Amino acid sequence: MTLLIGAAALSAALTSSAPPRVLDVRWKLGGPPGRDEYAAGHIPGAVYVDLDTELAGHGLPTDGRHPLPAVDDFRDAVRRWGLDDGDDVVVYDDASGTSAARAWWLLRHAGFESVRLLDGGLAAWRAAGGAIETEPTIPEPGTATVEWGAMPTIDADAAAAFPESGVLLDARAGERFRGEVEPVDPRAGHIPGAVSAPTTDNLAGDGTLLTADALADRFAALGVTRDAPVAVYCGSGVTAAHEILALEEAGFVAALYPGSFSAWSNDDDRPVATGA
């Protein structure tokens, strides 16, 4: 299964007889929302997707900042984006895919088989001379069916036990893993037994994903093998999706802990470790 598409390939695909559906998933932790950036210029035909309201649900603090949306809510969002069953979908952002991967993961989880990330994001598109438009795309409603379960997940209890038999990767920045800083969550540190694996280390200098071989070497150095399960968490389940994509590119299947550290650190009964 192809996970990535380059800017030149996307440009050609958009002029074909069966162009892919394109979703703009610009988002930044703490805001502002990406809708203003979308309005200022986006890939022609792209539909704006709001991560906070369409790619996440809402619940208790112990559910995390971005719990998975209810399946019916996500179905309604997917149809608003104009998607039908079997559509070829491309997602992008302006953060090297680290927010757009949330849409990639959810669409895969919902049963869409052809979902690709624009490698290098909007920066790569601009660098390749891709066209930009400002008129918003409002598609005809789609008819897609949505059913959760195509991607593996774990809950907090499984995350606690995971390091005993597998590798639990923490996709946040190293200083947050070590507990040196914590800008948003109530406690600093990491889930005991987890391994620090910042998502940004999956990227080359130009913001594109490292090659499959380079990613395989990276994850092998972190203890990931073919013989043990692997799971990933981050702050709220967003950038962890990008790490899961990188793992899949390297040939591994990884589970997501959707609540991630925002859920874990809001539960006083869960221990938190600090340091490297």
mmCIF file of C-alpha atoms in Angstrom, residues 19-195:
data_model
loop_
_atom_site.group_PDB
_atom_site.id
_atom_site.type_symbol
_atom_site.label_atom_id
_atom_site.label_comp_id
_atom_site.label_asym_id
_atom_site.label_seq_id
_atom_site.Cartn_x
_atom_site.Cartn_y
_atom_site.Cartn_z
ATOM 1 C CA PRO A 19 -8.410 13.055 -9.450
ATOM 2 C CA PRO A 20 -7.958 12.261 -5.763
ATOM 3 C CA ARG A 21 -9.907 14.011 -3.043
ATOM 4 C CA VAL A 22 -7.564 16.433 -1.263
ATOM 5 C CA LEU A 23 -7.920 17.417 2.407
ATOM 6 C CA ASP A 24 -6.131 20.395 4.001
ATOM 7 C CA VAL A 25 -5.425 19.550 7.662
ATOM 8 C CA ARG A 26 -3.439 22.533 8.850
ATOM 9 C CA TRP A 27 -3.313 22.729 12.652
ATOM 10 C CA LYS A 28 -0.945 23.851 15.399
ATOM 11 C CA LEU A 29 -0.920 23.003 19.091
ATOM 12 C CA GLY A 30 -2.387 26.013 20.876
ATOM 13 C CA GLY A 31 -3.708 27.521 17.637
ATOM 14 C CA PRO A 32 -4.586 29.577 15.814
ATOM 15 C CA PRO A 33 -6.932 27.351 13.775
ATOM 16 C CA GLY A 34 -5.726 26.569 10.282
ATOM 17 C CA ARG A 35 -8.822 27.875 8.535
ATOM 18 C CA ASP A 36 -7.267 31.328 8.067
ATOM 19 C CA GLU A 37 -4.190 29.789 6.459
ATOM 20 C CA TYR A 38 -6.460 27.705 4.226
ATOM 21 C CA ALA A 39 -8.349 30.839 3.175
ATOM 22 C CA ALA A 40 -5.079 32.589 2.363
ATOM 23 C CA GLY A 41 -4.122 29.844 -0.083
ATOM 24 C CA HIS A 42 -4.499 26.095 -0.550
ATOM 25 C CA ILE A 43 -4.045 23.362 -3.117
ATOM 26 C CA PRO A 44 -6.780 23.646 -5.776
ATOM 27 C CA GLY A 45 -9.830 21.589 -4.860
ATOM 28 C CA ALA A 46 -8.683 20.931 -1.305
ATOM 29 C CA VAL A 47 -11.344 20.819 1.410
ATOM 30 C CA TYR A 48 -10.460 22.255 4.817
ATOM 31 C CA VAL A 49 -10.571 19.825 7.751
ATOM 32 C CA ASP A 50 -10.690 21.120 11.323
ATOM 33 C CA LEU A 51 -8.621 18.814 13.494
ATOM 34 C CA ASP A 52 -10.052 19.953 16.821
ATOM 35 C CA THR A 53 -13.705 19.572 15.837
ATOM 36 C CA GLU A 54 -13.727 16.964 13.053
ATOM 37 C CA LEU A 55 -10.776 14.701 13.849
ATOM 38 C CA ALA A 56 -11.340 14.539 17.610
ATOM 39 C CA GLY A 57 -14.129 13.998 20.087
ATOM 40 C CA HIS A 58 -14.625 15.572 23.487
ATOM 41 C CA GLY A 59 -14.703 13.983 26.899
ATOM 42 C CA LEU A 60 -13.219 14.003 30.365
ATOM 43 C CA PRO A 61 -9.599 15.077 30.968
ATOM 44 C CA THR A 62 -8.790 11.387 31.453
ATOM 45 C CA ASP A 63 -9.913 10.822 27.849
ATOM 46 C CA GLY A 64 -7.146 13.127 26.591
ATOM 47 C CA ARG A 65 -7.180 16.355 24.593
ATOM 48 C CA HIS A 66 -8.044 14.687 21.289
ATOM 49 C CA PRO A 67 -9.975 11.469 21.919
ATOM 50 C CA LEU A 68 -11.179 9.641 18.842
ATOM 51 C CA PRO A 69 -14.410 11.117 17.467
ATOM 52 C CA ALA A 70 -17.603 9.104 17.741
ATOM 53 C CA VAL A 71 -18.008 6.981 14.641
ATOM 54 C CA ASP A 72 -21.246 8.727 13.639
ATOM 55 C CA ASP A 73 -19.647 12.152 14.007
ATOM 56 C CA PHE A 74 -16.710 11.115 11.864
ATOM 57 C CA ARG A 75 -19.050 9.654 9.240
ATOM 58 C CA ASP A 76 -20.858 13.014 9.075
ATOM 59 C CA ALA A 77 -17.538 14.845 8.709
ATOM 60 C CA VAL A 78 -16.312 12.493 5.985
ATOM 61 C CA ARG A 79 -19.513 13.072 4.042
ATOM 62 C CA ARG A 80 -19.176 16.851 4.463
ATOM 63 C CA TRP A 81 -15.771 16.541 2.843
ATOM 64 C CA GLY A 82 -17.498 14.959 -0.144
ATOM 65 C CA LEU A 83 -16.021 11.483 0.283
ATOM 66 C CA ASP A 84 -17.582 8.328 -1.104
ATOM 67 C CA ASP A 85 -16.587 4.725 -0.524
ATOM 68 C CA GLY A 86 -13.531 3.801 -2.551
ATOM 69 C CA ASP A 87 -12.289 7.354 -3.030
ATOM 70 C CA ASP A 88 -8.578 8.004 -3.389
ATOM 71 C CA VAL A 89 -7.693 10.574 -0.700
ATOM 72 C CA VAL A 90 -4.623 12.784 -0.237
ATOM 73 C CA VAL A 91 -4.060 14.693 3.010
ATOM 74 C CA TYR A 92 -1.588 17.502 3.659
ATOM 75 C CA ASP A 93 -0.621 20.266 6.084
ATOM 76 C CA ASP A 94 2.145 22.825 6.510
ATOM 77 C CA ALA A 95 3.923 20.847 9.246
ATOM 78 C CA SER A 96 5.606 18.053 7.266
ATOM 79 C CA GLY A 97 2.562 15.827 7.700
ATOM 80 C CA THR A 98 2.605 15.721 11.489
ATOM 81 C CA SER A 99 -0.990 16.950 11.773
ATOM 82 C CA ALA A 100 -2.338 15.621 8.460
ATOM 83 C CA ALA A 101 -1.328 12.120 9.542
ATOM 84 C CA ARG A 102 -4.166 12.261 12.071
ATOM 85 C CA ALA A 103 -6.618 12.360 9.144
ATOM 86 C CA TRP A 104 -4.619 9.625 7.387
ATOM 87 C CA TRP A 105 -4.883 7.379 10.461
ATOM 88 C CA LEU A 106 -8.591 8.041 11.096
ATOM 89 C CA LEU A 107 -9.547 7.446 7.475
ATOM 90 C CA ARG A 108 -7.592 4.200 7.467
ATOM 91 C CA HIS A 109 -9.199 3.241 10.798
ATOM 92 C CA ALA A 110 -12.589 3.977 9.205
ATOM 93 C CA GLY A 111 -11.976 1.600 6.313
ATOM 94 C CA PHE A 112 -10.591 3.817 3.540
ATOM 95 C CA GLU A 113 -7.907 1.845 1.754
ATOM 96 C CA SER A 114 -6.349 4.530 -0.461
ATOM 97 C CA VAL A 115 -5.169 7.389 1.746
ATOM 98 C CA ARG A 116 -1.832 9.068 1.046
ATOM 99 C CA LEU A 117 0.109 11.832 2.742
ATOM 100 C CA LEU A 118 1.594 14.612 0.605
ATOM 101 C CA ASP A 119 5.288 14.121 1.276
ATOM 102 C CA GLY A 120 6.769 17.395 2.500
ATOM 103 C CA GLY A 121 3.360 19.034 2.764
ATOM 104 C CA LEU A 122 2.448 22.439 1.405
ATOM 105 C CA ALA A 123 6.095 23.536 1.389
ATOM 106 C CA ALA A 124 6.942 20.788 -1.085
ATOM 107 C CA TRP A 125 3.927 21.706 -3.198
ATOM 108 C CA ARG A 126 4.987 25.354 -3.363
ATOM 109 C CA ALA A 127 8.610 24.421 -4.051
ATOM 110 C CA ALA A 128 7.468 22.320 -7.007
ATOM 111 C CA GLY A 129 5.566 25.296 -8.426
ATOM 112 C CA GLY A 130 2.153 23.908 -7.560
ATOM 113 C CA ALA A 131 -0.856 26.156 -8.077
ATOM 114 C CA ILE A 132 -2.511 27.854 -5.108
ATOM 115 C CA GLU A 133 -6.093 29.063 -4.894
ATOM 116 C CA THR A 134 -7.989 31.049 -2.270
ATOM 117 C CA GLU A 135 -11.592 30.205 -3.159
ATOM 118 C CA PRO A 136 -12.889 27.649 -0.629
ATOM 119 C CA THR A 137 -13.928 24.239 -1.927
ATOM 120 C CA ILE A 138 -17.418 23.223 -0.778
ATOM 121 C CA PRO A 139 -18.102 19.777 -2.225
ATOM 122 C CA GLU A 140 -21.373 17.986 -2.775
ATOM 123 C CA PRO A 141 -22.032 15.770 0.267
ATOM 124 C CA GLY A 142 -20.573 12.307 0.006
ATOM 125 C CA THR A 143 -22.102 8.946 0.843
ATOM 126 C CA ALA A 144 -19.163 7.137 2.466
ATOM 127 C CA THR A 145 -19.754 4.481 5.093
ATOM 128 C CA VAL A 146 -17.581 4.550 8.190
ATOM 129 C CA GLU A 147 -16.802 1.752 10.610
ATOM 130 C CA TRP A 148 -14.000 1.800 13.182
ATOM 131 C CA GLY A 149 -11.545 -1.019 13.614
ATOM 132 C CA ALA A 150 -9.131 -1.242 10.688
ATOM 133 C CA MET A 151 -6.163 0.136 12.682
ATOM 134 C CA PRO A 152 -4.996 -1.320 16.020
ATOM 135 C CA THR A 153 -5.380 0.674 19.238
ATOM 136 C CA ILE A 154 -4.561 0.170 22.906
ATOM 137 C CA ASP A 155 -6.023 1.689 26.069
ATOM 138 C CA ALA A 156 -4.274 2.982 29.192
ATOM 139 C CA ASP A 157 -4.102 -0.422 30.891
ATOM 140 C CA ALA A 158 -2.537 -1.957 27.802
ATOM 141 C CA ALA A 159 -0.097 0.976 27.567
ATOM 142 C CA ALA A 160 0.958 0.392 31.164
ATOM 143 C CA ALA A 161 1.707 -3.267 30.473
ATOM 144 C CA PHE A 162 3.053 -2.836 26.951
ATOM 145 C CA PRO A 163 6.780 -2.442 27.753
ATOM 146 C CA GLU A 164 6.766 -5.896 29.363
ATOM 147 C CA SER A 165 6.281 -7.624 26.014
ATOM 148 C CA GLY A 166 6.777 -4.961 23.338
ATOM 149 C CA VAL A 167 8.114 -1.506 22.545
ATOM 150 C CA LEU A 168 6.100 1.570 23.550
ATOM 151 C CA LEU A 169 7.305 4.618 21.638
ATOM 152 C CA ASP A 170 6.779 8.199 22.844
ATOM 153 C CA ALA A 171 6.555 10.456 19.784
ATOM 154 C CA ARG A 172 6.851 13.787 21.648
ATOM 155 C CA ALA A 173 9.938 15.992 21.780
ATOM 156 C CA GLY A 174 12.724 14.588 23.927
ATOM 157 C CA GLU A 175 12.559 17.357 26.513
ATOM 158 C CA ARG A 176 8.897 16.571 27.165
ATOM 159 C CA PHE A 177 9.660 12.849 27.442
ATOM 160 C CA ARG A 178 12.397 13.555 29.975
ATOM 161 C CA GLY A 179 10.082 15.838 31.969
ATOM 162 C CA GLU A 180 12.243 18.940 31.548
ATOM 163 C CA VAL A 181 9.287 20.949 30.185
ATOM 164 C CA GLU A 182 5.555 20.364 29.895
ATOM 165 C CA PRO A 183 3.610 23.136 28.179
ATOM 166 C CA VAL A 184 0.106 21.655 28.217
ATOM 167 C CA ASP A 185 -0.319 18.552 30.362
ATOM 168 C CA PRO A 186 -0.711 18.489 34.174
ATOM 169 C CA ARG A 187 2.370 16.348 34.878
ATOM 170 C CA ALA A 188 5.737 16.179 33.140
ATOM 171 C CA GLY A 189 7.497 12.996 32.100
ATOM 172 C CA HIS A 190 6.487 9.809 30.298
ATOM 173 C CA ILE A 191 4.774 6.468 30.693
ATOM 174 C CA PRO A 192 7.147 4.154 32.601
ATOM 175 C CA GLY A 193 9.015 1.844 30.251
ATOM 176 C CA ALA A 194 8.390 3.940 27.143
ATOM 177 C CA VAL A 195 11.166 4.782 24.688
#
